Tab-separated table of C-alpha atoms in Angstrom:
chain	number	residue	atom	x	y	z
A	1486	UNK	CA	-74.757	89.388	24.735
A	1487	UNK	CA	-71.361	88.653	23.390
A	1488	UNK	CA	-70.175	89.644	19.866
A	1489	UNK	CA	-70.735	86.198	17.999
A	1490	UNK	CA	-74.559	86.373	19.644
A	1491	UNK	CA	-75.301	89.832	18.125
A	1492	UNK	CA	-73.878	89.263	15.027
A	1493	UNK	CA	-76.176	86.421	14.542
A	1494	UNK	CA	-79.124	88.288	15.687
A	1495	UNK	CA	-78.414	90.671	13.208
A	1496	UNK	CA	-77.929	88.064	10.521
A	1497	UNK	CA	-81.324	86.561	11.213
A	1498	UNK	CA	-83.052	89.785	10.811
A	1499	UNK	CA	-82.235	90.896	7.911
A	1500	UNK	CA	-83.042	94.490	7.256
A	1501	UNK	CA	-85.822	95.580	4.931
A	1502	UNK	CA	-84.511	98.251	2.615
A	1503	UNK	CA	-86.738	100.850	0.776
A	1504	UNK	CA	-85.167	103.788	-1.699
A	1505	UNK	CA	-86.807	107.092	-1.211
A	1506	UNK	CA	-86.421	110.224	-3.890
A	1507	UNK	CA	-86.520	113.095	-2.157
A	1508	UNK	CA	-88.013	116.087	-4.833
A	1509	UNK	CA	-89.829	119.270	-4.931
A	1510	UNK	CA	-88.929	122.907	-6.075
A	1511	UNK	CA	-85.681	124.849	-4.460
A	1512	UNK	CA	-86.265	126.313	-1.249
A	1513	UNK	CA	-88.769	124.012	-0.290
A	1514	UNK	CA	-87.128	122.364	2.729
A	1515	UNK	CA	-85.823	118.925	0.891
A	1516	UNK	CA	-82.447	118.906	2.532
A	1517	UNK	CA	-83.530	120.180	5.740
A	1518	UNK	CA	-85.868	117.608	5.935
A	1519	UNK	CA	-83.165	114.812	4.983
A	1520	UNK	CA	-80.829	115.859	8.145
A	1521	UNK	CA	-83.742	116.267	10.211
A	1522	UNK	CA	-84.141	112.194	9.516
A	1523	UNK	CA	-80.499	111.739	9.852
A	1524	UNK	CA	-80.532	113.296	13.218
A	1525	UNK	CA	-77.992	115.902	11.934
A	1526	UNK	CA	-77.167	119.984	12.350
A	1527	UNK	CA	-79.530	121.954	10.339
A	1528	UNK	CA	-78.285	125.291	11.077
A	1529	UNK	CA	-76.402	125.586	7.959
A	1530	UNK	CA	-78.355	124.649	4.778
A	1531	UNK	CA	-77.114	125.693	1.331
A	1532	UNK	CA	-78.782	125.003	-1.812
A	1533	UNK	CA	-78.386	121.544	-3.031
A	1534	UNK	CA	-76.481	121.375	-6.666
A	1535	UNK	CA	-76.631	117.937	-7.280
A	1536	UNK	CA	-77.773	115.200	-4.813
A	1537	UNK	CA	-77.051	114.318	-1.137
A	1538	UNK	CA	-77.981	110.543	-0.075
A	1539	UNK	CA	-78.266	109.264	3.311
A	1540	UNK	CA	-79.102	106.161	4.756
A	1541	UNK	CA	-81.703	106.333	8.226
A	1542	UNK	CA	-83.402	103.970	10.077
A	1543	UNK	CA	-87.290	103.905	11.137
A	1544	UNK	CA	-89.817	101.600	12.304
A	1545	UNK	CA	-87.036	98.348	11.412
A	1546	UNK	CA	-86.260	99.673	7.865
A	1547	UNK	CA	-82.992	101.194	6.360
A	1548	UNK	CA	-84.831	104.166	4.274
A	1549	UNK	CA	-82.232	104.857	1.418
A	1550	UNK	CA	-83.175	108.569	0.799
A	1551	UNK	CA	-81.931	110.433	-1.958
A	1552	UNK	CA	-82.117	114.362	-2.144
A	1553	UNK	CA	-82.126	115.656	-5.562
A	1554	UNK	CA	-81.297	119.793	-5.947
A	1555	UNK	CA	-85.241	121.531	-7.055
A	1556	UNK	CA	-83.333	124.507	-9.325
A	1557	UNK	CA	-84.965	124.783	-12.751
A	1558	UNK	CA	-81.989	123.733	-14.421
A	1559	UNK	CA	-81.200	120.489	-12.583
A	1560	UNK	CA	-85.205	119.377	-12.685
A	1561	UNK	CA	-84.597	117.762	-16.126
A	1562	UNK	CA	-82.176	115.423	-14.649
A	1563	UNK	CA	-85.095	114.425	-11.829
A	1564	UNK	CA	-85.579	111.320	-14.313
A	1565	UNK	CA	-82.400	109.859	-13.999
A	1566	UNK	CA	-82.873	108.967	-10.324
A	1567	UNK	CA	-86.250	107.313	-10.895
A	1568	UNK	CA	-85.617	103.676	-11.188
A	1569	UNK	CA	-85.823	101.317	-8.490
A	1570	UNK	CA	-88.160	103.944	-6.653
A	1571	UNK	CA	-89.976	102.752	-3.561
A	1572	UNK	CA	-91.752	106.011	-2.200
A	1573	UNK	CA	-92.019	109.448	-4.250
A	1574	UNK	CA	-91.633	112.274	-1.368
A	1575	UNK	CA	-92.685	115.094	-2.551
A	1576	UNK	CA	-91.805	118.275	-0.139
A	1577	UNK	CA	-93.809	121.574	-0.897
A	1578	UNK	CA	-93.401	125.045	0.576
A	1579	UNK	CA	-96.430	126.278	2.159
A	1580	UNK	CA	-95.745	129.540	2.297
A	1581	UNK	CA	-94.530	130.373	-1.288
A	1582	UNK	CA	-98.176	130.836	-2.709
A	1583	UNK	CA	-96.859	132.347	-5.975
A	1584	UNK	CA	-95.404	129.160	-6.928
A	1585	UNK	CA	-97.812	126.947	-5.907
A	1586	UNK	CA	-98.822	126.288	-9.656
A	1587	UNK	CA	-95.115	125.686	-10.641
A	1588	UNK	CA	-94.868	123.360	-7.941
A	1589	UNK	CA	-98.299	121.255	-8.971
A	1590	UNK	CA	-96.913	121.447	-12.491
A	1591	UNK	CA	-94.259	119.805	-11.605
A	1592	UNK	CA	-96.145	117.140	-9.585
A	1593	UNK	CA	-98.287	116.468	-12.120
A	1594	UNK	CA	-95.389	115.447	-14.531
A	1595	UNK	CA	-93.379	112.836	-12.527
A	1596	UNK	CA	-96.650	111.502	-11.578
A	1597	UNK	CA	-97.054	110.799	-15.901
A	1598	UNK	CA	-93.553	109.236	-15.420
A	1599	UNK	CA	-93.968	105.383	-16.641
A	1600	UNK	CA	-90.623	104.931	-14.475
A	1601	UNK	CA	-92.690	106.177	-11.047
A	1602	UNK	CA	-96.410	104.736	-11.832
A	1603	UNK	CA	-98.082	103.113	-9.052
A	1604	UNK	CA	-95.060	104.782	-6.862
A	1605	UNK	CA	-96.445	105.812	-3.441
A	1606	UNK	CA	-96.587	109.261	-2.726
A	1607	UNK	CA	-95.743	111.442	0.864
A	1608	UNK	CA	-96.327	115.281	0.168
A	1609	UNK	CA	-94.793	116.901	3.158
A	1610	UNK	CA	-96.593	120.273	3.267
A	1611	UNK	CA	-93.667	121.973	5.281
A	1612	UNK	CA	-92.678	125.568	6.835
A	1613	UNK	CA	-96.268	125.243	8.399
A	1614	UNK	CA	-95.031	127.022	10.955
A	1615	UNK	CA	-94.663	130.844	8.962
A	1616	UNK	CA	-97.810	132.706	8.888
A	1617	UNK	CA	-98.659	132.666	5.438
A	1618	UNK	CA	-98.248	129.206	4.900
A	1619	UNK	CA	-100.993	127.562	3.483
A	1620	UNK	CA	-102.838	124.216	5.746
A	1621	UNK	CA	-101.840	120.801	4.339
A	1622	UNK	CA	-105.614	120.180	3.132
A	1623	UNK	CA	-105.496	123.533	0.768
A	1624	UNK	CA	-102.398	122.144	-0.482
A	1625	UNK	CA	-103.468	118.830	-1.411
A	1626	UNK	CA	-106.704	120.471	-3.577
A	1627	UNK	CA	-103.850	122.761	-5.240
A	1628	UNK	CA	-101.729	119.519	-5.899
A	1629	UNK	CA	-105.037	117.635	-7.406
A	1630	UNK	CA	-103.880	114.852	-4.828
A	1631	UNK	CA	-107.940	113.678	-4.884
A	1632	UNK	CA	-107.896	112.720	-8.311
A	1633	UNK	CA	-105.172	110.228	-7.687
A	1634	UNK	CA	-106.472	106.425	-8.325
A	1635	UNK	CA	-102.944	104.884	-9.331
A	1636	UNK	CA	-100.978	105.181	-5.773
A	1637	UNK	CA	-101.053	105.309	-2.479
A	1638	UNK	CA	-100.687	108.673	-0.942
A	1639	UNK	CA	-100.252	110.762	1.935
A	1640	UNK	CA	-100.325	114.417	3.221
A	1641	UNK	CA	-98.124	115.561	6.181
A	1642	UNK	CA	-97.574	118.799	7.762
A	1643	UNK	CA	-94.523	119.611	8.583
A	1644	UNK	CA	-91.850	121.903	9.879
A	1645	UNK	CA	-88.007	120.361	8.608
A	1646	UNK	CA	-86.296	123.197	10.430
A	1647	UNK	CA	-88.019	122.036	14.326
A	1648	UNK	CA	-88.760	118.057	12.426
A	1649	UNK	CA	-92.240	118.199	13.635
A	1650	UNK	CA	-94.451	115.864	11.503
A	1651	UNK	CA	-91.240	114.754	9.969
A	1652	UNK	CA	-91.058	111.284	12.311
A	1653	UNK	CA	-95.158	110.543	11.404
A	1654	UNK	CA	-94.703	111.132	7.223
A	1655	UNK	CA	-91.822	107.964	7.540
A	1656	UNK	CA	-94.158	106.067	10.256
A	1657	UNK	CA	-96.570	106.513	7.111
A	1658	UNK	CA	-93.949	105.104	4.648
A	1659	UNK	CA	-92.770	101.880	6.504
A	1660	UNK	CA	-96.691	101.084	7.833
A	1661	UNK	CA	-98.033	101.491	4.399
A	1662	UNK	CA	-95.374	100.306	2.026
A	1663	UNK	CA	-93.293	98.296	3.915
A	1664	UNK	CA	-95.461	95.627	3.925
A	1665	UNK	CA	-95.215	94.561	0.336
């Protein structure tokens, strides 16, 4: 296929393009999880000040991710990045049990958000692979995910660090809400 040919083809199909805010609580595994979509090194993760974006590609779609840091001090500024939202992922530790409330609390309120109702929501219930961590389904009763009736939503183990049930939690995303 020559160069004129391809460029058509790509012109005909024109990419489908969904933004996704990355959040949850420090030390959860957000910007592991975000090179582990990007294909890249995740040998050397440091806490995340501000925000990292990255652009991947699933299942035909250009997923427009953006990583925003989970310190205390920068979750007030969560709200800035919430317009134009497409898909809420929400990335939870498994394993840090005694913050397991601070981490629903903090559900709880961007789900109240006017600027995210009706968002759809991926919980990745990572570092399943440590032995305290809790399974996906205790996690989702701690979140209160159940007594959601305003979104679409979705729990998926995970491990960032190895990307296993990384690849299924954006299969989720483009089958469910790409097709609107």
């Amino acid at each position: 296929m020559g160069l004129l040919a391809l460029l058509r083809k790509l012109r005909s199909t024109p990419e489908k393009e969904l933004r996704l805010l990355l959040l949850g609580l420090d030390n959860a595994g957000k910007t592991t999880l975000l090179k582990k979509l990007a294909s890249e090194d995740v040998t050397h993760i440091t806490p995340t000040a501000g925000f990292n974006i990255k652009s991947v590609m699933s299942e035909g779609f250009k997923l427009n991710v953006w990583d925003i840091g989970g310190q205390r001090k920068i979750r007030p500024y969560w709200r800035n990045y919430f317009e134009n939202t497409d898909v809420l992922i929400y990335v939870v530790d498994c394993s840090d049990k005694r913050r397991l409330e601070e981490t629903s609390s903090e559900l709880t309120e961007l789900l109240t958000d006017e600027k995210l109702k009706g968002v759809p929501l991926l919980v990745y219930a990572n570092k399943q692979d440590l032995p305290t961590a809790l399974p996906a389904s205790e996690i989702a009763q701690a979140l209160g995910l159940h007594l959601l009736r305003d979104r679409t939503w979705q729990i998926q183990s995970c491990v960032a660090i190895e990307g296993s049930g990384v690849k299924e939690g954006m299969e989720w995303v483009c089958k469910n809400i790409g097709k609107k």
